[in-house]
PDB file of C-alpha atoms and ligand atoms in Angstrom:
ATOM      1  CA  MET S  56    -103.072  95.398  23.327  1.00 45.00           C
ATOM      2  CA  LEU S  57    -101.991  91.985  24.572  1.00 44.00           C
ATOM      3  CA  ARG S  58     -99.763  92.306  27.609  1.00 47.00           C
ATOM      4  CA  GLY S  59     -99.473  88.697  28.672  1.00 42.00           C
ATOM      5  CA  ILE S  60    -101.496  86.904  31.304  1.00 41.00           C
ATOM      6  CA  ASN S  61    -102.068  87.584  34.990  1.00 41.00           C
ATOM      7  CA  MET S  62    -101.916  91.369  34.783  1.00 42.00           C
ATOM      8  CA  GLY S  63    -102.392  91.547  38.547  1.00 43.00           C
ATOM      9  CA  ASP S  64     -99.165  89.728  39.333  1.00 43.00           C
ATOM     10  CA  ASN S  65     -96.290  91.556  37.748  1.00 47.00           C
ATOM     11  CA  LYS S  66     -93.616  89.381  39.248  1.00 44.00           C
ATOM     12  CA  TYR S  67     -95.236  86.331  37.749  1.00 48.00           C
ATOM     13  CA  ILE S  68     -95.521  87.940  34.296  1.00 54.00           C
ATOM     14  CA  ASP S  69     -91.956  89.188  34.557  1.00 54.00           C
ATOM     15  CA  LYS S  70     -90.538  85.775  35.377  1.00 64.00           C
ATOM     16  CA  ASP S  71     -92.780  83.975  32.922  1.00 89.00           C
ATOM     17  CA  LEU S  72     -92.002  86.253  29.984  1.00 96.00           C
ATOM     18  CA  LYS S  73     -88.280  86.333  30.635  1.00 96.00           C
ATOM     19  CA  SER S  74     -88.162  82.548  30.684  1.00 96.00           C
ATOM     20  CA  GLN S  75     -89.658  82.505  27.177  1.00 97.00           C
ATOM     21  CA  ILE S  76     -86.670  84.346  25.711  1.00 97.00           C
ATOM     22  CA  ASP S  77     -84.176  82.266  23.774  1.00 97.00           C
ATOM     23  CA  PHE S  78     -80.893  83.742  24.976  1.00 98.00           C
ATOM     24  CA  ALA S  79     -78.972  82.119  22.140  1.00 97.00           C
ATOM     25  CA  ARG S  80     -80.968  84.132  19.600  1.00 97.00           C
ATOM     26  CA  LEU S  81     -81.175  87.569  21.129  1.00 98.00           C
ATOM     27  CA  PRO S  82     -81.404  90.548  18.788  1.00 98.00           C
ATOM     28  CA  LYS S  83     -77.955  92.158  18.807  1.00 98.00           C
ATOM     29  CA  HIS S  84     -79.293  95.640  18.250  1.00 98.00           C
ATOM     30  CA  ILE S  85     -82.643  97.034  19.424  1.00 99.00           C
ATOM     31  CA  ALA S  86     -83.831 100.517  18.472  1.00 99.00           C
ATOM     32  CA  ILE S  87     -86.731 102.276  20.199  1.00 99.00           C
ATOM     33  CA  ILE S  88     -88.796 105.308  19.226  1.00 98.00           C
ATOM     34  CA  MET S  89     -89.842 106.510  22.686  1.00 98.00           C
ATOM     35  CA  ASP S  90     -93.207 107.951  21.722  1.00 98.00           C
ATOM     36  CA  GLY S  91     -96.338 108.909  23.636  1.00 98.00           C
ATOM     37  CA  ASN S  92     -95.021 111.066  26.499  1.00 98.00           C
ATOM     38  CA  GLY S  93     -97.275 113.983  25.532  1.00 98.00           C
ATOM     39  CA  ARG S  94    -100.414 111.827  25.338  1.00 98.00           C
ATOM     40  CA  TRP S  95     -99.551 110.156  28.638  1.00 98.00           C
ATOM     41  CA  ALA S  96     -99.444 113.597  30.295  1.00 98.00           C
ATOM     42  CA  LYS S  97    -102.565 114.852  28.507  1.00 98.00           C
ATOM     43  CA  LYS S  98    -104.590 111.873  29.705  1.00 98.00           C
ATOM     44  CA  ARG S  99    -103.722 112.949  33.265  1.00 98.00           C
ATOM     45  CA  PHE S 100    -104.240 116.712  32.673  1.00 98.00           C
ATOM     46  CA  LEU S 101    -100.528 117.257  33.290  1.00 98.00           C
ATOM     47  CA  PRO S 102     -98.051 119.438  31.370  1.00 97.00           C
ATOM     48  CA  ARG S 103     -96.282 117.620  28.507  1.00 97.00           C
ATOM     49  CA  ASN S 104     -92.904 117.916  30.214  1.00 97.00           C
ATOM     50  CA  LEU S 105     -94.140 115.761  33.079  1.00 98.00           C
ATOM     51  CA  GLY S 106     -94.783 113.095  30.448  1.00 98.00           C
ATOM     52  CA  HIS S 107     -91.178 113.449  29.302  1.00 98.00           C
ATOM     53  CA  GLN S 108     -89.992 113.229  32.912  1.00 98.00           C
ATOM     54  CA  GLU S 109     -91.934 110.004  33.392  1.00 98.00           C
ATOM     55  CA  GLY S 110     -90.488 108.799  30.075  1.00 98.00           C
ATOM     56  CA  MET S 111     -87.014 109.468  31.450  1.00 98.00           C
ATOM     57  CA  LYS S 112     -87.666 107.012  34.300  1.00 97.00           C
ATOM     58  CA  ARG S 113     -88.434 104.294  31.746  1.00 98.00           C
ATOM     59  CA  VAL S 114     -85.134 105.012  29.968  1.00 98.00           C
ATOM     60  CA  ILE S 115     -82.949 103.827  32.848  1.00 97.00           C
ATOM     61  CA  GLU S 116     -85.217 100.844  33.482  1.00 97.00           C
ATOM     62  CA  ILE S 117     -85.103  99.705  29.862  1.00 98.00           C
ATOM     63  CA  VAL S 118     -81.385 100.407  29.467  1.00 98.00           C
ATOM     64  CA  GLU S 119     -80.619  98.332  32.548  1.00 98.00           C
ATOM     65  CA  THR S 120     -82.932  95.511  31.454  1.00 98.00           C
ATOM     66  CA  ALA S 121     -81.478  95.397  27.938  1.00 98.00           C
ATOM     67  CA  SER S 122     -77.926  95.421  29.214  1.00 98.00           C
ATOM     68  CA  GLN S 123     -78.637  92.680  31.766  1.00 97.00           C
ATOM     69  CA  LEU S 124     -80.307  90.545  29.083  1.00 98.00           C
ATOM     70  CA  GLY S 125     -77.145  90.753  26.983  1.00 98.00           C
ATOM     71  CA  ILE S 126     -78.325  93.074  24.226  1.00 98.00           C
ATOM     72  CA  GLU S 127     -75.192  94.487  22.596  1.00 98.00           C
ATOM     73  CA  TYR S 128     -76.579  97.730  21.161  1.00 99.00           C
ATOM     74  CA  LEU S 129     -79.593  99.761  22.254  1.00 99.00           C
ATOM     75  CA  THR S 130     -80.576 102.886  20.335  1.00 99.00           C
ATOM     76  CA  LEU S 131     -83.062 105.371  21.797  1.00 98.00           C
ATOM     77  CA  TYR S 132     -84.623 108.230  19.841  1.00 98.00           C
ATOM     78  CA  ALA S 133     -84.575 111.133  22.316  1.00 98.00           C
ATOM     79  CA  PHE S 134     -84.655 114.295  20.187  1.00 98.00           C
ATOM     80  CA  SER S 135     -85.063 114.593  16.438  1.00 98.00           C
ATOM     81  CA  THR S 136     -83.961 117.330  14.060  1.00 97.00           C
ATOM     82  CA  GLU S 137     -87.685 118.099  13.692  1.00 97.00           C
ATOM     83  CA  ASN S 138     -88.281 118.421  17.459  1.00 98.00           C
ATOM     84  CA  TRP S 139     -86.812 121.961  17.337  1.00 98.00           C
ATOM     85  CA  LYS S 140     -90.234 122.953  15.955  1.00 98.00           C
ATOM     86  CA  ARG S 141     -91.803 122.337  19.392  1.00 97.00           C
ATOM     87  CA  PRO S 142     -92.565 125.243  21.774  1.00 97.00           C
ATOM     88  CA  LYS S 143     -89.477 126.662  23.465  1.00 97.00           C
ATOM     89  CA  ASP S 144     -90.567 125.618  26.965  1.00 97.00           C
ATOM     90  CA  GLU S 145     -90.955 121.996  25.831  1.00 98.00           C
ATOM     91  CA  ILE S 146     -87.502 122.036  24.179  1.00 98.00           C
ATOM     92  CA  ASP S 147     -85.976 123.602  27.305  1.00 98.00           C
ATOM     93  CA  GLY S 148     -87.771 120.995  29.404  1.00 98.00           C
ATOM     94  CA  LEU S 149     -86.397 118.146  27.291  1.00 98.00           C
ATOM     95  CA  MET S 150     -82.847 119.564  27.512  1.00 98.00           C
ATOM     96  CA  ASN S 151     -83.192 119.853  31.307  1.00 98.00           C
ATOM     97  CA  ILE S 152     -84.447 116.279  31.484  1.00 98.00           C
ATOM     98  CA  LEU S 153     -81.393 115.137  29.546  1.00 98.00           C
ATOM     99  CA  VAL S 154     -79.119 116.956  32.014  1.00 98.00           C
ATOM    100  CA  LEU S 155     -81.047 115.514  34.964  1.00 98.00           C
ATOM    101  CA  PHE S 156     -80.887 112.022  33.478  1.00 98.00           C
ATOM    102  CA  ILE S 157     -77.121 112.155  33.080  1.00 98.00           C
ATOM    103  CA  ARG S 158     -76.536 113.677  36.527  1.00 98.00           C
ATOM    104  CA  ARG S 159     -78.798 111.143  38.180  1.00 98.00           C
ATOM    105  CA  GLU S 160     -77.997 108.000  36.219  1.00 98.00           C
ATOM    106  CA  LEU S 161     -74.429 108.275  34.915  1.00 98.00           C
ATOM    107  CA  GLU S 162     -72.922 106.193  37.703  1.00 98.00           C
ATOM    108  CA  ARG S 163     -75.634 103.547  37.269  1.00 97.00           C
ATOM    109  CA  LEU S 164     -74.888 103.398  33.538  1.00 98.00           C
ATOM    110  CA  TYR S 165     -71.201 103.120  34.367  1.00 98.00           C
ATOM    111  CA  LYS S 166     -71.765 100.297  36.865  1.00 97.00           C
ATOM    112  CA  ASN S 167     -73.853  98.446  34.278  1.00 97.00           C
ATOM    113  CA  ASN S 168     -70.775  98.592  32.004  1.00 98.00           C
ATOM    114  CA  VAL S 169     -72.770 100.604  29.434  1.00 98.00           C
ATOM    115  CA  ARG S 170     -70.896 102.765  26.917  1.00 98.00           C
ATOM    116  CA  LEU S 171     -72.661 105.890  25.724  1.00 98.00           C
ATOM    117  CA  HIS S 172     -72.568 106.922  22.099  1.00 98.00           C
ATOM    118  CA  ILE S 173     -74.510 109.747  20.470  1.00 98.00           C
ATOM    119  CA  LEU S 174     -76.184 109.684  17.067  1.00 98.00           C
ATOM    120  CA  GLY S 175     -76.720 113.209  15.784  1.00 98.00           C
ATOM    121  CA  ASP S 176     -75.101 116.627  15.785  1.00 97.00           C
ATOM    122  CA  ILE S 177     -74.709 117.653  19.418  1.00 97.00           C
ATOM    123  CA  SER S 178     -72.824 120.842  18.506  1.00 97.00           C
ATOM    124  CA  LYS S 179     -76.258 122.432  18.093  1.00 96.00           C
ATOM    125  CA  LEU S 180     -77.370 121.611  21.660  1.00 98.00           C
ATOM    126  CA  PRO S 181     -77.294 124.290  24.378  1.00 98.00           C
ATOM    127  CA  SER S 182     -73.985 124.219  26.255  1.00 98.00           C
ATOM    128  CA  MET S 183     -75.231 122.617  29.499  1.00 98.00           C
ATOM    129  CA  PRO S 184     -76.765 119.451  27.962  1.00 98.00           C
ATOM    130  CA  ARG S 185     -73.893 119.287  25.468  1.00 98.00           C
ATOM    131  CA  ASN S 186     -71.285 119.374  28.237  1.00 98.00           C
ATOM    132  CA  GLU S 187     -73.145 116.750  30.279  1.00 98.00           C
ATOM    133  CA  VAL S 188     -73.316 114.479  27.231  1.00 98.00           C
ATOM    134  CA  ILE S 189     -69.593 114.930  26.557  1.00 98.00           C
ATOM    135  CA  LYS S 190     -68.870 114.149  30.225  1.00 98.00           C
ATOM    136  CA  ALA S 191     -71.011 110.986  30.055  1.00 98.00           C
ATOM    137  CA  ILE S 192     -69.324 109.788  26.850  1.00 98.00           C
ATOM    138  CA  ASP S 193     -65.952 110.301  28.485  1.00 98.00           C
ATOM    139  CA  ARG S 194     -66.945 108.597  31.753  1.00 98.00           C
ATOM    140  CA  THR S 195     -68.206 105.476  29.980  1.00 98.00           C
ATOM    141  CA  LYS S 196     -65.670 105.295  27.144  1.00 98.00           C
ATOM    142  CA  SER S 197     -63.719 102.348  28.534  1.00 98.00           C
ATOM    143  CA  ASN S 198     -66.809 100.281  29.372  1.00 98.00           C
ATOM    144  CA  SER S 199     -67.055  97.061  27.413  1.00 98.00           C
ATOM    145  CA  GLY S 200     -70.740  96.166  27.773  1.00 98.00           C
ATOM    146  CA  MET S 201     -73.790  97.355  25.899  1.00 98.00           C
ATOM    147  CA  ILE S 202     -73.430 100.377  23.616  1.00 98.00           C
ATOM    148  CA  LEU S 203     -76.221 102.834  24.360  1.00 98.00           C
ATOM    149  CA  ASN S 204     -76.836 105.064  21.362  1.00 98.00           C
ATOM    150  CA  ILE S 205     -78.893 108.114  22.205  1.00 98.00           C
ATOM    151  CA  ALA S 206     -80.200 109.860  19.098  1.00 98.00           C
ATOM    152  CA  LEU S 207     -80.031 113.576  19.880  1.00 98.00           C
ATOM    153  CA  ASN S 208     -80.671 116.243  17.300  1.00 98.00           C
ATOM    154  CA  TYR S 209     -80.831 113.251  14.999  1.00 98.00           C
ATOM    155  CA  GLY S 210     -82.541 112.885  11.641  1.00 98.00           C
ATOM    156  CA  GLY S 211     -82.141 109.961   9.250  1.00 98.00           C
ATOM    157  CA  ARG S 212     -82.081 112.163   6.145  1.00 98.00           C
ATOM    158  CA  ASP S 213     -79.541 114.543   7.712  1.00 97.00           C
ATOM    159  CA  GLU S 214     -77.381 111.564   8.647  1.00 98.00           C
ATOM    160  CA  ILE S 215     -77.375 110.280   5.054  1.00 98.00           C
ATOM    161  CA  ILE S 216     -76.492 113.722   3.680  1.00 98.00           C
ATOM    162  CA  PHE S 217     -73.742 114.082   6.309  1.00 97.00           C
ATOM    163  CA  GLY S 218     -72.393 110.677   5.198  1.00 98.00           C
ATOM    164  CA  ILE S 219     -72.449 111.675   1.524  1.00 97.00           C
ATOM    165  CA  LYS S 220     -70.519 114.871   2.287  1.00 97.00           C
ATOM    166  CA  GLU S 221     -67.897 112.928   4.239  1.00 97.00           C
ATOM    167  CA  ILE S 222     -67.564 110.371   1.415  1.00 97.00           C
ATOM    168  CA  LEU S 223     -67.155 113.139  -1.165  1.00 97.00           C
ATOM    169  CA  LYS S 224     -64.357 114.642   0.960  1.00 97.00           C
ATOM    170  CA  ASP S 225     -62.590 111.266   1.115  1.00 97.00           C
ATOM    171  CA  ILE S 226     -63.005 110.765  -2.653  1.00 97.00           C
ATOM    172  CA  ASP S 227     -61.621 114.262  -3.213  1.00 97.00           C
ATOM    173  CA  MET S 228     -58.588 113.504  -1.060  1.00 98.00           C
ATOM    174  CA  GLY S 229     -58.045 110.222  -2.890  1.00 97.00           C
ATOM    175  CA  LYS S 230     -58.681 108.150   0.270  1.00 97.00           C
ATOM    176  CA  ILE S 231     -61.316 106.078  -1.505  1.00 96.00           C
ATOM    177  CA  ASP S 232     -62.224 105.480  -5.103  1.00 96.00           C
ATOM    178  CA  ILE S 233     -65.782 106.135  -6.271  1.00 96.00           C
ATOM    179  CA  GLY S 234     -65.842 102.574  -7.623  1.00 96.00           C
ATOM    180  CA  ASP S 235     -65.293 101.249  -4.092  1.00 94.00           C
ATOM    181  CA  LEU S 236     -68.571 102.710  -2.888  1.00 96.00           C
ATOM    182  CA  ASN S 237     -71.008 100.016  -1.764  1.00 97.00           C
ATOM    183  CA  PRO S 238     -73.645  99.677   1.006  1.00 97.00           C
ATOM    184  CA  GLU S 239     -71.126  98.378   3.584  1.00 97.00           C
ATOM    185  CA  LEU S 240     -68.647 101.150   2.895  1.00 97.00           C
ATOM    186  CA  PHE S 241     -71.397 103.754   3.053  1.00 98.00           C
ATOM    187  CA  SER S 242     -72.556 102.510   6.444  1.00 98.00           C
ATOM    188  CA  ASN S 243     -69.125 103.463   7.792  1.00 97.00           C
ATOM    189  CA  TYR S 244     -69.960 107.092   7.097  1.00 98.00           C
ATOM    190  CA  LEU S 245     -73.020 107.063   9.339  1.00 98.00           C
ATOM    191  CA  TYR S 246     -73.242 107.826  13.077  1.00 98.00           C
ATOM    192  CA  THR S 247     -73.626 104.065  13.653  1.00 98.00           C
ATOM    193  CA  LYS S 248     -70.242 103.334  12.057  1.00 98.00           C
ATOM    194  CA  GLY S 249     -68.975  99.881  13.016  1.00 98.00           C
ATOM    195  CA  GLN S 250     -72.292  98.788  14.525  1.00 98.00           C
ATOM    196  CA  PRO S 251     -74.655  96.128  13.208  1.00 98.00           C
ATOM    197  CA  ASP S 252     -78.007  97.354  11.861  1.00 98.00           C
ATOM    198  CA  PRO S 253     -80.941  97.165  14.284  1.00 98.00           C
ATOM    199  CA  ASP S 254     -82.518  93.710  14.296  1.00 98.00           C
ATOM    200  CA  LEU S 255     -85.605  94.952  16.072  1.00 98.00           C
ATOM    201  CA  LEU S 256     -87.258  98.371  15.951  1.00 98.00           C
ATOM    202  CA  ILE S 257     -89.829  99.079  18.663  1.00 98.00           C
ATOM    203  CA  ARG S 258     -92.373 101.894  18.485  1.00 98.00           C
ATOM    204  CA  PRO S 259     -94.899 102.221  21.278  1.00 98.00           C
ATOM    205  CA  SER S 260     -97.832 104.695  21.392  1.00 97.00           C
ATOM    206  CA  GLY S 261     -99.891 103.298  18.521  1.00 98.00           C
ATOM    207  CA  GLU S 262     -98.205 105.313  15.744  1.00 97.00           C
ATOM    208  CA  LEU S 263     -97.201 103.248  12.727  1.00 97.00           C
ATOM    209  CA  ARG S 264     -94.425 105.289  11.164  1.00 97.00           C
ATOM    210  CA  ILE S 265     -90.652 105.686  11.167  1.00 98.00           C
ATOM    211  CA  SER S 266     -90.363 109.458  11.728  1.00 97.00           C
ATOM    212  CA  ASN S 267     -86.970 109.887  10.061  1.00 98.00           C
ATOM    213  CA  PHE S 268     -85.273 107.334  12.337  1.00 98.00           C
ATOM    214  CA  LEU S 269     -82.288 105.272  11.136  1.00 98.00           C
ATOM    215  CA  LEU S 270     -83.555 105.322   7.560  1.00 98.00           C
ATOM    216  CA  TYR S 271     -80.492 103.623   6.105  1.00 98.00           C
ATOM    217  CA  GLN S 272     -79.974 101.105   8.916  1.00 98.00           C
ATOM    218  CA  ILE S 273     -83.497  99.637   9.168  1.00 98.00           C
ATOM    219  CA  ALA S 274     -83.570  98.086   5.689  1.00 97.00           C
ATOM    220  CA  TYR S 275     -84.087  94.608   7.199  1.00 97.00           C
ATOM    221  CA  SER S 276     -85.136  95.397  10.766  1.00 98.00           C
ATOM    222  CA  GLU S 277     -88.154  93.660  12.249  1.00 98.00           C
ATOM    223  CA  PHE S 278     -90.764  96.130  13.499  1.00 98.00           C
ATOM    224  CA  TRP S 279     -92.746  95.784  16.727  1.00 98.00           C
ATOM    225  CA  PHE S 280     -95.533  98.251  17.357  1.00 98.00           C
ATOM    226  CA  SER S 281     -97.594  98.574  20.510  1.00 97.00           C
ATOM    227  CA  ASP S 282    -100.364 100.859  21.784  1.00 98.00           C
ATOM    228  CA  ILE S 283     -98.601 101.373  25.110  1.00 98.00           C
ATOM    229  CA  LEU S 284     -97.392 104.926  25.698  1.00 98.00           C
ATOM    230  CA  TRP S 285     -93.661 105.204  26.423  1.00 98.00           C
ATOM    231  CA  PRO S 286     -94.110 106.238  30.111  1.00 98.00           C
ATOM    232  CA  ASP S 287     -96.072 102.988  30.601  1.00 98.00           C
ATOM    233  CA  PHE S 288     -93.533 100.833  28.760  1.00 98.00           C
ATOM    234  CA  THR S 289     -92.107  98.240  31.154  1.00 97.00           C
ATOM    235  CA  ARG S 290     -89.490  95.537  30.920  1.00 96.00           C
ATOM    236  CA  ASP S 291     -92.345  93.113  30.207  1.00 97.00           C
ATOM    237  CA  ASP S 292     -93.061  95.019  26.998  1.00 98.00           C
ATOM    238  CA  LEU S 293     -89.398  94.701  26.052  1.00 98.00           C
ATOM    239  CA  TYR S 294     -89.519  90.965  26.775  1.00 98.00           C
ATOM    240  CA  MET S 295     -92.684  90.628  24.680  1.00 97.00           C
ATOM    241  CA  ALA S 296     -91.106  92.453  21.752  1.00 98.00           C
ATOM    242  CA  ILE S 297     -88.077  90.145  21.916  1.00 98.00           C
ATOM    243  CA  ILE S 298     -90.228  86.997  22.181  1.00 98.00           C
ATOM    244  CA  ASP S 299     -92.266  88.137  19.183  1.00 97.00           C
ATOM    245  CA  TYR S 300     -89.090  88.949  17.241  1.00 98.00           C
ATOM    246  CA  GLN S 301     -87.804  85.437  17.921  1.00 97.00           C
ATOM    247  CA  LYS S 302     -90.884  83.958  16.248  1.00 96.00           C
ATOM    248  CA  ARG S 303     -90.178  85.765  12.991  1.00 95.00           C
ATOM    249  CA  ASN S 304     -88.536  84.181   9.991  1.00 90.00           C
ATOM    250  CA  ARG S 305     -85.936  86.662   8.734  1.00 86.00           C
ATOM    251  CA  ARG S 306     -85.023  86.095   5.103  1.00 88.00           C
ATOM    252  CA  PHE S 307     -83.129  89.271   4.170  1.00 89.00           C
ATOM    253  CA  GLY S 308     -84.552  89.071   0.661  1.00 90.00           C
ATOM    254  CA  GLY S 309     -83.726  85.368   0.307  1.00 90.00           C
ATOM    255  CA  ILE S 310     -86.201  82.502   0.538  1.00 83.00           C
TER     256      ILE S 310
HETATM  257  C1  FPP T 635     -91.981 111.625  21.827  1.00 78.33           C
HETATM  258  O1  FPP T 635     -93.189 111.721  22.564  1.00 78.33           O
HETATM  259  C2  FPP T 635     -90.867 111.754  22.744  1.00 78.33           C
HETATM  260  C3  FPP T 635     -89.925 112.712  22.669  1.00 78.33           C
HETATM  261  C4  FPP T 635     -89.877 113.749  21.630  1.00 78.33           C
HETATM  262  C5  FPP T 635     -88.848 112.799  23.681  1.00 78.33           C
HETATM  263  C6  FPP T 635     -88.333 111.517  24.246  1.00 78.33           C
HETATM  264  C7  FPP T 635     -87.622 111.848  25.486  1.00 78.33           C
HETATM  265  C8  FPP T 635     -87.638 111.142  26.624  1.00 78.33           C
HETATM  266  C9  FPP T 635     -88.247 109.811  26.774  1.00 78.33           C
HETATM  267  C10 FPP T 635     -87.027 111.720  27.858  1.00 78.33           C
HETATM  268  C11 FPP T 635     -85.616 111.625  28.152  1.00 78.33           C
HETATM  269  C12 FPP T 635     -84.710 110.860  27.283  1.00 78.33           C
HETATM  270  C13 FPP T 635     -83.441 110.581  27.649  1.00 78.33           C
HETATM  271  C14 FPP T 635     -82.573 109.804  26.744  1.00 78.33           C
HETATM  272  C15 FPP T 635     -82.892 111.021  28.916  1.00 78.33           C
HETATM  273  P1  FPP T 635     -94.202 112.885  22.211  1.00 78.33           P
HETATM  274  O2  FPP T 635     -93.908 114.043  23.068  1.00 78.33           O
HETATM  275  O3  FPP T 635     -94.158 113.181  20.748  1.00 78.33           O
HETATM  276  O4  FPP T 635     -95.559 112.223  22.601  1.00 78.33           O
HETATM  277  P2  FPP T 635     -96.965 112.465  21.934  1.00 78.33           P
HETATM  278  O5  FPP T 635     -96.877 111.935  20.530  1.00 78.33           O
HETATM  279  O6  FPP T 635     -97.889 111.688  22.798  1.00 78.33           O
HETATM  280  O7  FPP T 635     -97.217 113.941  21.975  1.00 78.33           O
END
């Protein structure tokens, strides 16, 4: 996979790539499927959870980079509704990593003026990660910078069904009329209520699928795939994705 020139001189690549970004045309909303932690660990004969731990280190790096670039919304897929099918020790490991991440990085998120928002049903999380998440939402609630959406116990199909149920309740109570239902109104019943749809969806690790992520919101997102495994994903990869995005001609169905 192309990773820019002068691989031996990261500072040079960093500076060079960043200078290629058109700051007047940044994507407002970037979504990332953080994939490849397991394969990263396997390649090194390490347990899968060490791959997730390494992936966690990339989270803070990418969040900080995105927020400093001026990205308004960053959405990270951390745990899907389907991930409950994984072995218990991996699930426990992921929950512990989430707790560790918040304990270690909350103040850094706060100082970066990041506001945390969760996509998904966190009532189903074990109490310790749930309480940490609630604490982090509360700590960052008055921040005015980038919104960091973490998708936790999130599934795109579940989200749509949840939205339909909420709409039916509002129709039942006479709050809205069935005739008023349109795509914009429906988007207000999703976890991303009030947010613009992702402009750019990034999936590292070489997989070319959506995996039940933001199914409604990605109707016109630009996709950027890369072979890099998430624990190897650097800010240069983020810059490259943005530069590539800026070369695209988005028509939204028009000509
Ligand atoms: C997919 O890789 C990744 C996950 C299911 C978990 C993502 C979690 C993190 C990056 C860690 C912490 C996140 C936060 C927000 C603190 P995989 O395990 O499916 O990789 P594989 O396809 O190579 O097996």
